[in-house]
mmCIF file of C-alpha atoms in Angstrom:
data_model
loop_
_atom_site.group_PDB
_atom_site.id
_atom_site.type_symbol
_atom_site.label_atom_id
_atom_site.label_comp_id
_atom_site.label_asym_id
_atom_site.label_seq_id
_atom_site.Cartn_x
_atom_site.Cartn_y
_atom_site.Cartn_z
ATOM 1 C CA MET A 10 46.741 44.663 90.163
ATOM 2 C CA LYS A 11 49.481 42.464 88.348
ATOM 3 C CA ARG A 12 48.861 41.154 85.071
ATOM 4 C CA ILE A 13 48.791 37.403 84.100
ATOM 5 C CA ILE A 14 50.537 37.012 80.152
ATOM 6 C CA TYR A 15 49.818 34.146 78.608
ATOM 7 C CA THR A 16 52.144 32.843 75.810
ATOM 8 C CA VAL A 17 50.973 30.489 73.158
ATOM 9 C CA ASN A 18 52.703 29.393 70.339
ATOM 10 C CA LEU A 19 50.767 28.706 67.172
ATOM 11 C CA ASN A 20 51.768 27.488 63.699
ATOM 12 C CA LYS A 21 51.106 30.161 60.272
ATOM 13 C CA GLY A 22 47.854 27.354 59.551
ATOM 14 C CA LYS A 23 46.962 28.221 63.610
ATOM 15 C CA CYS A 24 47.320 31.663 63.186
ATOM 16 C CA ILE A 25 45.113 32.615 60.416
ATOM 17 C CA ILE A 26 42.074 30.665 61.794
ATOM 18 C CA LEU A 27 42.532 31.954 65.311
ATOM 19 C CA THR A 28 42.344 34.923 63.481
ATOM 20 C CA MET A 29 39.567 34.093 61.052
ATOM 21 C CA LEU A 30 36.950 33.495 64.533
ATOM 22 C CA ILE A 31 38.108 36.778 65.676
ATOM 23 C CA LEU A 32 36.975 38.337 62.939
ATOM 24 C CA ILE A 33 33.609 36.322 62.880
ATOM 25 C CA LEU A 34 32.921 37.077 66.644
ATOM 26 C CA VAL A 35 34.315 40.533 66.813
ATOM 27 C CA ILE A 36 32.703 42.452 63.849
ATOM 28 C CA PRO A 37 29.010 41.614 65.164
ATOM 29 C CA ILE A 38 29.447 43.155 68.311
ATOM 30 C CA PHE A 39 31.201 46.941 67.216
ATOM 31 C CA VAL A 40 28.425 46.921 64.667
ATOM 32 C CA ALA A 41 25.883 46.049 67.176
ATOM 33 C CA LEU A 42 27.441 48.652 69.717
ATOM 34 C CA PHE A 43 27.407 51.259 66.251
ATOM 35 C CA ALA A 44 24.096 50.385 65.863
ATOM 36 C CA ASN A 45 22.302 50.455 68.961
ATOM 37 C CA GLY A 46 24.627 54.084 69.699
ATOM 38 C CA LYS A 47 21.781 55.878 66.818
ATOM 39 C CA LYS A 48 18.710 54.862 68.414
ATOM 40 C CA GLU A 49 16.729 57.000 69.324
ATOM 41 C CA GLY A 50 15.041 57.296 72.648
ATOM 42 C CA SER A 51 10.384 57.332 71.745
ATOM 43 C CA ILE A 52 7.417 59.080 74.104
ATOM 44 C CA GLU A 53 4.037 58.139 72.516
ATOM 45 C CA ARG A 54 1.850 60.929 71.766
ATOM 46 C CA SER A 55 -0.745 62.397 72.805
ATOM 47 C CA GLN A 56 -3.857 62.074 70.395
ATOM 48 C CA SER A 57 -4.401 66.248 72.741
ATOM 49 C CA TYR A 58 -0.782 67.977 72.585
ATOM 50 C CA ASN A 59 2.183 67.600 70.198
ATOM 51 C CA LEU A 60 5.174 65.820 71.421
ATOM 52 C CA SER A 61 8.395 65.828 70.459
ATOM 53 C CA PRO A 62 10.189 62.401 71.050
ATOM 54 C CA ASN A 63 13.468 63.200 69.313
ATOM 55 C CA SER A 64 16.709 64.277 71.220
ATOM 56 C CA ILE A 65 18.343 67.196 70.668
ATOM 57 C CA LYS A 66 21.828 67.925 71.770
ATOM 58 C CA PHE A 67 22.604 71.540 72.529
ATOM 59 C CA SER A 68 26.134 71.894 70.979
ATOM 60 C CA ASN A 69 24.769 70.918 67.643
ATOM 61 C CA ILE A 70 21.906 74.487 67.546
ATOM 62 C CA LYS A 71 23.055 77.034 65.164
ATOM 63 C CA VAL A 72 21.514 80.279 63.956
ATOM 64 C CA LYS A 73 22.126 79.437 60.763
ATOM 65 C CA ASP A 74 19.728 76.755 61.082
ATOM 66 C CA ASP A 75 16.925 78.180 62.504
ATOM 67 C CA LYS A 76 14.219 79.178 59.408
ATOM 68 C CA VAL A 77 10.871 78.116 60.860
ATOM 69 C CA LYS A 78 8.090 76.882 58.616
ATOM 70 C CA ILE A 79 4.706 77.168 59.831
ATOM 71 C CA PHE A 80 1.459 75.446 58.812
ATOM 72 C CA LEU A 81 -1.421 78.600 58.792
ATOM 73 C CA VAL A 82 -4.194 76.047 58.983
ATOM 74 C CA LYS A 83 -6.946 78.301 58.193
ATOM 75 C CA GLU A 84 -5.414 79.264 54.664
ATOM 76 C CA ASN A 85 -4.080 76.037 54.242
ATOM 77 C CA LYS A 86 -0.592 77.396 53.120
ATOM 78 C CA ILE A 87 3.115 77.331 54.899
ATOM 79 C CA ILE A 88 5.220 80.837 55.329
ATOM 80 C CA GLU A 89 8.632 80.945 56.264
ATOM 81 C CA MET A 90 10.498 83.645 58.350
ATOM 82 C CA SER A 91 13.654 83.348 60.593
ATOM 83 C CA LEU A 92 12.862 82.290 64.322
ATOM 84 C CA GLU A 93 13.280 85.319 65.889
ATOM 85 C CA GLU A 94 10.874 87.057 63.806
ATOM 86 C CA TYR A 95 8.526 84.203 64.665
ATOM 87 C CA LEU A 96 8.748 84.765 67.804
ATOM 88 C CA PRO A 97 6.996 87.823 69.081
ATOM 89 C CA GLY A 98 3.977 86.057 66.972
ATOM 90 C CA VAL A 99 3.705 82.970 69.281
ATOM 91 C CA VAL A 100 4.516 85.248 72.415
ATOM 92 C CA SER A 101 1.797 88.098 71.836
ATOM 93 C CA SER A 102 -1.110 84.955 70.923
ATOM 94 C CA GLU A 103 -0.308 82.958 74.030
ATOM 95 C CA MET A 104 0.195 85.045 76.975
ATOM 96 C CA PRO A 105 -1.117 88.766 77.824
ATOM 97 C CA ALA A 106 1.061 91.505 76.885
ATOM 98 C CA ASN A 107 0.265 92.950 80.193
ATOM 99 C CA PHE A 108 1.801 90.609 82.123
ATOM 100 C CA ASP A 109 4.890 91.568 83.780
ATOM 101 C CA ILE A 110 8.216 91.652 81.208
ATOM 102 C CA GLU A 111 10.201 88.688 83.205
ATOM 103 C CA ALA A 112 6.866 86.844 82.666
ATOM 104 C CA LEU A 113 6.825 87.552 79.071
ATOM 105 C CA LYS A 114 10.515 87.090 78.749
ATOM 106 C CA ALA A 115 9.942 83.682 80.571
ATOM 107 C CA GLN A 116 7.343 82.618 77.760
ATOM 108 C CA ALA A 117 9.834 83.581 75.066
ATOM 109 C CA VAL A 118 12.291 81.617 76.104
ATOM 110 C CA ALA A 119 9.622 78.676 76.700
ATOM 111 C CA ALA A 120 8.260 79.261 73.610
ATOM 112 C CA ARG A 121 11.708 79.611 71.247
ATOM 113 C CA THR A 122 13.230 76.365 73.152
ATOM 114 C CA TYR A 123 9.280 74.386 72.068
ATOM 115 C CA ALA A 124 10.031 75.475 68.457
ATOM 116 C CA LEU A 125 13.402 74.854 67.793
ATOM 117 C CA ALA A 126 12.284 71.434 69.473
ATOM 118 C CA HIS A 127 10.293 71.007 66.079
ATOM 119 C CA LEU A 128 12.374 71.987 63.473
ATOM 120 C CA ARG A 129 12.764 69.103 61.463
ATOM 121 C CA SER A 130 16.127 71.168 60.009
ATOM 122 C CA ILE A 131 17.766 70.286 63.596
ATOM 123 C CA GLY A 132 16.092 66.596 63.705
ATOM 124 C CA GLY A 133 13.058 68.341 65.767
ATOM 125 C CA VAL A 134 9.591 66.492 65.122
ATOM 126 C CA GLY A 135 7.880 68.804 62.843
ATOM 127 C CA CYS A 136 4.465 69.434 62.600
ATOM 128 C CA SER A 137 1.466 66.292 61.990
ATOM 129 C CA LYS A 138 -0.666 68.101 60.723
ATOM 130 C CA ASN A 139 1.115 69.072 57.883
ATOM 131 C CA SER A 140 4.546 66.942 57.078
ATOM 132 C CA ASN A 141 6.258 69.822 55.061
ATOM 133 C CA ALA A 142 6.124 71.978 58.128
ATOM 134 C CA ASP A 143 7.853 72.792 61.267
ATOM 135 C CA LEU A 144 5.361 74.034 63.500
ATOM 136 C CA CYS A 145 1.262 74.808 63.183
ATOM 137 C CA ASP A 146 -0.509 78.008 64.088
ATOM 138 C CA THR A 147 -3.365 76.383 67.202
ATOM 139 C CA VAL A 148 -3.175 75.499 70.229
ATOM 140 C CA HIS A 149 -1.923 71.724 68.491
ATOM 141 C CA CYS A 150 1.401 73.897 68.589
ATOM 142 C CA GLN A 151 2.053 76.848 69.254
ATOM 143 C CA VAL A 152 -0.314 79.597 68.348
ATOM 144 C CA PHE A 153 0.067 82.320 66.230
ATOM 145 C CA GLN A 154 -0.969 85.361 64.433
ATOM 146 C CA ASP A 155 0.706 88.085 62.160
ATOM 147 C CA LYS A 156 1.439 91.752 63.940
ATOM 148 C CA GLU A 157 -2.259 93.313 62.403
ATOM 149 C CA SER A 158 -3.966 89.987 63.056
ATOM 150 C CA ARG A 159 -3.500 89.954 67.039
ATOM 151 C CA THR A 160 -2.899 93.717 67.932
ATOM 152 C CA SER A 161 -6.375 94.807 65.972
ATOM 153 C CA LEU A 162 -7.827 92.529 69.027
ATOM 154 C CA TRP A 163 -6.010 95.041 71.553
ATOM 155 C CA PRO A 164 -7.183 98.659 73.016
ATOM 156 C CA ALA A 165 -6.188 100.889 70.132
ATOM 157 C CA ALA A 166 -4.592 102.747 72.781
ATOM 158 C CA LYS A 167 -2.312 100.302 73.876
ATOM 159 C CA LYS A 168 -1.707 98.221 70.291
ATOM 160 C CA GLU A 169 1.992 100.091 69.745
ATOM 161 C CA GLU A 170 2.886 99.745 72.812
ATOM 162 C CA TYR A 171 1.923 96.170 74.186
ATOM 163 C CA TRP A 172 3.182 95.226 70.542
ATOM 164 C CA ASN A 173 6.713 96.910 71.762
ATOM 165 C CA LYS A 174 7.039 94.992 74.342
ATOM 166 C CA VAL A 175 6.663 91.781 73.495
ATOM 167 C CA VAL A 176 9.160 92.541 70.749
ATOM 168 C CA ASN A 177 11.440 93.278 73.147
ATOM 169 C CA ALA A 178 10.606 90.697 75.961
ATOM 170 C CA VAL A 179 11.452 88.340 73.046
ATOM 171 C CA LYS A 180 14.802 89.908 72.079
ATOM 172 C CA ALA A 181 16.683 91.118 75.337
ATOM 173 C CA THR A 182 16.701 86.792 75.889
ATOM 174 C CA GLU A 183 17.829 86.366 72.086
ATOM 175 C CA GLY A 184 18.779 82.415 70.984
ATOM 176 C CA GLU A 185 18.442 81.563 74.827
ATOM 177 C CA VAL A 186 16.875 78.357 75.200
ATOM 178 C CA ILE A 187 16.095 75.393 77.474
ATOM 179 C CA THR A 188 18.315 72.838 78.199
ATOM 180 C CA TYR A 189 18.579 69.661 80.202
ATOM 181 C CA ASN A 190 22.049 67.975 80.872
ATOM 182 C CA GLY A 191 23.646 69.317 77.583
ATOM 183 C CA GLU A 192 20.498 68.644 75.284
ATOM 184 C CA LEU A 193 17.257 70.732 74.255
ATOM 185 C CA VAL A 194 14.381 70.477 76.617
ATOM 186 C CA MET A 195 12.304 69.202 73.755
ATOM 187 C CA ASN A 196 8.891 69.128 75.621
ATOM 188 C CA PRO A 197 8.859 72.864 77.068
ATOM 189 C CA GLN A 198 4.858 72.207 77.805
ATOM 190 C CA TYR A 199 3.178 75.387 79.778
ATOM 191 C CA PHE A 200 -0.157 76.205 79.940
ATOM 192 C CA SER A 201 -2.695 79.524 81.500
ATOM 193 C CA THR A 202 -3.446 78.311 84.923
ATOM 194 C CA SER A 203 -2.639 76.229 87.913
ATOM 195 C CA GLY A 204 -4.904 75.504 91.055
ATOM 196 C CA GLY A 205 -1.830 76.115 93.284
ATOM 197 C CA LYS A 206 0.447 73.615 92.316
ATOM 198 C CA THR A 207 1.053 72.219 88.301
ATOM 199 C CA GLU A 208 1.125 68.689 87.446
ATOM 200 C CA ASP A 209 3.671 65.777 86.779
ATOM 201 C CA ALA A 210 4.223 64.779 82.532
ATOM 202 C CA GLN A 211 3.336 61.562 83.468
ATOM 203 C CA THR A 212 -0.069 62.068 84.679
ATOM 204 C CA VAL A 213 -1.430 63.828 82.069
ATOM 205 C CA PHE A 214 0.531 62.923 79.088
ATOM 206 C CA GLY A 215 1.436 59.086 80.209
ATOM 207 C CA PHE A 216 4.997 60.029 79.475
ATOM 208 C CA SER A 217 8.048 61.417 82.470
ATOM 209 C CA ALA A 218 10.164 63.563 81.669
ATOM 210 C CA PRO A 219 12.534 64.600 84.657
ATOM 211 C CA TYR A 220 12.022 68.307 84.073
ATOM 212 C CA LEU A 221 8.144 68.347 84.020
ATOM 213 C CA LYS A 222 7.711 67.481 87.923
ATOM 214 C CA SER A 223 4.619 68.858 89.850
ATOM 215 C CA VAL A 224 5.914 72.323 91.570
ATOM 216 C CA ASP A 225 4.026 74.111 93.516
ATOM 217 C CA SER A 226 2.753 77.619 91.805
ATOM 218 C CA PRO A 227 0.792 79.710 94.902
ATOM 219 C CA GLY A 228 -0.851 82.972 93.921
ATOM 220 C CA GLU A 229 -2.829 81.814 90.640
ATOM 221 C CA GLU A 230 -6.530 82.254 92.589
ATOM 222 C CA ILE A 231 -6.554 85.949 90.537
ATOM 223 C CA ALA A 232 -6.313 84.508 87.711
ATOM 224 C CA THR A 233 -9.284 85.250 85.073
ATOM 225 C CA LYS A 234 -10.129 81.595 84.530
ATOM 226 C CA TYR A 235 -8.937 80.046 87.872
ATOM 227 C CA LYS A 236 -12.597 78.793 88.720
ATOM 228 C CA GLU A 237 -15.062 78.374 86.131
ATOM 229 C CA THR A 238 -18.364 76.472 87.433
ATOM 230 C CA TYR A 239 -20.362 74.147 84.982
ATOM 231 C CA GLU A 240 -24.211 73.162 84.721
ATOM 232 C CA PHE A 241 -25.715 70.357 82.851
ATOM 233 C CA SER A 242 -28.915 68.584 83.235
ATOM 234 C CA TYR A 243 -29.250 64.906 84.605
ATOM 235 C CA SER A 244 -31.044 63.942 81.280
ATOM 236 C CA ASN A 245 -28.028 65.873 79.320
ATOM 237 C CA LEU A 246 -25.122 65.114 80.921
ATOM 238 C CA ALA A 247 -26.143 61.243 80.715
ATOM 239 C CA ASN A 248 -27.064 61.542 76.599
ATOM 240 C CA THR A 249 -23.722 62.755 75.783
ATOM 241 C CA ILE A 250 -22.157 60.119 78.669
ATOM 242 C CA ASN A 251 -23.999 57.405 76.621
ATOM 243 C CA LYS A 252 -23.066 58.588 73.074
ATOM 244 C CA ASN A 253 -18.769 58.784 74.385
ATOM 245 C CA TYR A 254 -18.995 55.511 76.011
ATOM 246 C CA SER A 255 -21.331 53.218 74.938
ATOM 247 C CA ASN A 256 -20.209 51.019 77.652
ATOM 248 C CA ALA A 257 -20.881 53.285 80.158
ATOM 249 C CA LYS A 258 -24.986 52.696 80.181
ATOM 250 C CA VAL A 259 -25.582 55.645 82.307
ATOM 251 C CA THR A 260 -29.396 56.797 82.858
ATOM 252 C CA ALA A 261 -30.731 60.124 83.956
ATOM 253 C CA THR A 262 -32.156 58.928 87.374
ATOM 254 C CA ASN A 263 -29.179 57.572 88.701
ATOM 255 C CA LEU A 264 -26.778 59.348 87.313
ATOM 256 C CA HIS A 265 -26.037 60.197 90.841
ATOM 257 C CA LYS A 266 -25.005 56.781 92.018
ATOM 258 C CA GLN A 267 -22.883 56.981 88.700
ATOM 259 C CA LEU A 268 -20.713 59.150 88.501
ATOM 260 C CA GLU A 269 -18.006 58.834 90.727
ATOM 261 C CA ILE A 270 -14.102 60.163 90.864
ATOM 262 C CA LEU A 271 -11.776 57.650 91.944
ATOM 263 C CA GLU A 272 -8.338 58.807 92.242
ATOM 264 C CA LYS A 273 -7.243 62.551 92.383
ATOM 265 C CA SER A 274 -2.908 63.420 91.975
ATOM 266 C CA GLU A 275 -1.508 65.540 94.668
ATOM 267 C CA ALA A 276 -1.875 68.728 92.447
ATOM 268 C CA GLY A 277 -5.751 68.197 92.044
ATOM 269 C CA THR A 278 -6.092 66.033 88.808
ATOM 270 C CA VAL A 279 -8.873 63.748 88.359
ATOM 271 C CA THR A 280 -6.710 60.437 87.323
ATOM 272 C CA LYS A 281 -9.833 57.884 87.379
ATOM 273 C CA LEU A 282 -13.188 58.907 87.355
ATOM 274 C CA ARG A 283 -16.042 55.776 87.350
ATOM 275 C CA ILE A 284 -18.866 56.640 84.540
ATOM 276 C CA GLY A 285 -21.112 53.891 85.288
ATOM 277 C CA GLU A 286 -18.905 50.527 83.821
ATOM 278 C CA SER A 287 -16.672 52.390 82.709
ATOM 279 C CA VAL A 288 -13.715 53.569 84.760
ATOM 280 C CA ILE A 289 -11.755 56.972 82.335
ATOM 281 C CA ALA A 290 -9.160 59.707 82.694
ATOM 282 C CA GLY A 291 -10.215 62.715 84.171
ATOM 283 C CA THR A 292 -8.705 64.489 80.816
ATOM 284 C CA GLU A 293 -11.590 62.563 78.775
ATOM 285 C CA PHE A 294 -13.854 63.707 80.735
ATOM 286 C CA ARG A 295 -12.236 67.033 80.194
ATOM 287 C CA PHE A 296 -12.952 67.455 76.237
ATOM 288 C CA MET A 297 -15.565 65.359 76.366
ATOM 289 C CA LEU A 298 -17.336 67.784 78.027
ATOM 290 C CA GLY A 299 -15.354 71.045 76.939
ATOM 291 C CA LEU A 300 -13.908 71.749 80.877
ATOM 292 C CA ASN A 301 -11.059 73.814 81.801
ATOM 293 C CA SER A 302 -9.448 71.634 83.389
ATOM 294 C CA ALA A 303 -8.894 67.877 84.341
ATOM 295 C CA ASN A 304 -9.211 69.851 88.561
ATOM 296 C CA PHE A 305 -13.016 69.487 88.923
ATOM 297 C CA THR A 306 -15.051 68.129 91.869
ATOM 298 C CA ILE A 307 -18.587 67.121 90.974
ATOM 299 C CA SER A 308 -22.485 68.010 93.311
ATOM 300 C CA TYR A 309 -25.507 67.388 92.286
ATOM 301 C CA ASN A 310 -28.616 69.170 92.934
ATOM 302 C CA ASP A 311 -32.411 68.935 92.019
ATOM 303 C CA LYS A 312 -32.142 70.833 88.657
ATOM 304 C CA GLY A 313 -28.875 68.049 87.771
ATOM 305 C CA VAL A 314 -24.751 67.724 88.322
ATOM 306 C CA LYS A 315 -22.817 70.494 88.987
ATOM 307 C CA ILE A 316 -18.938 70.022 88.084
ATOM 308 C CA GLN A 317 -16.732 73.115 89.279
ATOM 309 C CA CYS A 318 -13.099 73.739 87.345
ATOM 310 C CA ILE A 319 -9.787 75.498 89.157
ATOM 311 C CA GLY A 320 -7.170 75.957 86.849
ATOM 312 C CA TYR A 321 -7.355 76.520 83.289
ATOM 313 C CA GLY A 322 -5.216 73.563 80.894
ATOM 314 C CA HIS A 323 -3.322 70.506 80.668
ATOM 315 C CA GLY A 324 -0.977 71.682 84.324
ATOM 316 C CA VAL A 325 2.369 70.464 82.854
ATOM 317 C CA GLY A 326 5.054 72.297 82.488
ATOM 318 C CA MET A 327 4.978 76.695 83.110
ATOM 319 C CA SER A 328 2.037 78.284 84.022
ATOM 320 C CA GLN A 329 1.173 81.098 82.821
ATOM 321 C CA TRP A 330 0.050 83.116 85.446
ATOM 322 C CA GLY A 331 2.197 82.086 87.787
ATOM 323 C CA ALA A 332 4.824 83.341 86.036
ATOM 324 C CA ASN A 333 3.644 86.295 86.296
ATOM 325 C CA VAL A 334 2.733 86.214 90.023
ATOM 326 C CA MET A 335 6.591 85.192 90.080
ATOM 327 C CA ALA A 336 7.808 88.232 88.092
ATOM 328 C CA GLN A 337 5.813 90.527 89.910
ATOM 329 C CA LYS A 338 7.303 88.923 93.202
ATOM 330 C CA GLY A 339 10.355 90.376 91.893
ATOM 331 C CA TYR A 340 11.647 86.685 89.963
ATOM 332 C CA LYS A 341 13.921 87.704 86.674
ATOM 333 C CA TYR A 342 12.946 84.966 84.087
ATOM 334 C CA ARG A 343 15.948 82.750 83.864
ATOM 335 C CA GLN A 344 14.886 82.022 88.057
ATOM 336 C CA ILE A 345 10.687 81.826 86.796
ATOM 337 C CA LEU A 346 11.725 79.173 83.765
ATOM 338 C CA THR A 347 14.220 76.797 85.959
ATOM 339 C CA HIS A 348 10.974 77.285 88.937
ATOM 340 C CA TYR A 349 9.149 75.273 86.758
ATOM 341 C CA TYR A 350 11.537 73.196 84.524
ATOM 342 C CA GLN A 351 12.986 71.633 87.077
ATOM 343 C CA GLY A 352 17.176 70.556 87.071
ATOM 344 C CA THR A 353 17.177 72.646 83.937
ATOM 345 C CA LYS A 354 19.779 76.138 82.254
ATOM 346 C CA ILE A 355 19.240 78.809 79.848
ATOM 347 C CA GLU A 356 21.691 78.552 77.233
ATOM 348 C CA LYS A 357 22.149 80.741 74.379
ATOM 349 C CA ILE A 358 22.842 79.457 71.023
ATOM 350 C CA GLU A 359 25.746 79.615 69.146
ATOM 351 C CA LYS A 360 26.230 82.322 66.118
#
């Protein structure tokens, strides 16, 4: 392309004025550009799940940053340990130790990624239950138990075998995390059991993440909590609904007409439910009644209301039982992780 050159002859005074005008116009633009470059994105927090709103460049994570501060909720105190020391207590608490070793490895990588996403020393969100902690030891973050507490719940003959198996899964994946486009995955969600398909984060949490899309997860019918049936009397359910939603105005005699599923996702989660004069999300209904999942159907009989749930947990990210099914079919942990977290890579933190 031909360049057009303009020549302007100005005396010294005019040059000074022009220079000042240029500075007045250009400086605010540069300030705005640099300010915007530091602006962080945001993700709405859920009342039920601890989500990470920041972004962390994978290249900025070093092993020296891996001290984790854990808030022990029942004891109301904070303990500190290295990330790798912390992980066996999480993996053993979050996934059955009799699962395939490849599933346990996948769980270790997901748990490590989740922990780093909450590590305040590298820009993580921390734990909202205690501002001085990175994580707590409950389902609010990740369940954590020390070796003595966890092994006390296992059969005596299996204690050492199970614990060593978990430790080996952590060691085999040491330093490995899930990344997406050069950044640490900030929300590596996982849950127990799907109904054959995982959920999109948008459906459950109200935010979109490219690596938290719905994927197939077959073969989970063998899971211990794949299907659960709940029964409520008409009067008890009506009272519970009215107590939590005063605008619903349901009655025991008309509940079969006032309770209606309006919309479901492709994976089966109830997204809209009419209760009398109110419309709520299926996740709200789930928590109100203590259901295993928001994937449910409603039926009626002479005795009351029957609600049948499929799956266990929020349904987003990696299904733990699905991971075990994949492992038993011969898939390795990296294949399991990149299936459930679409478009991601498994990378190792630099020492």
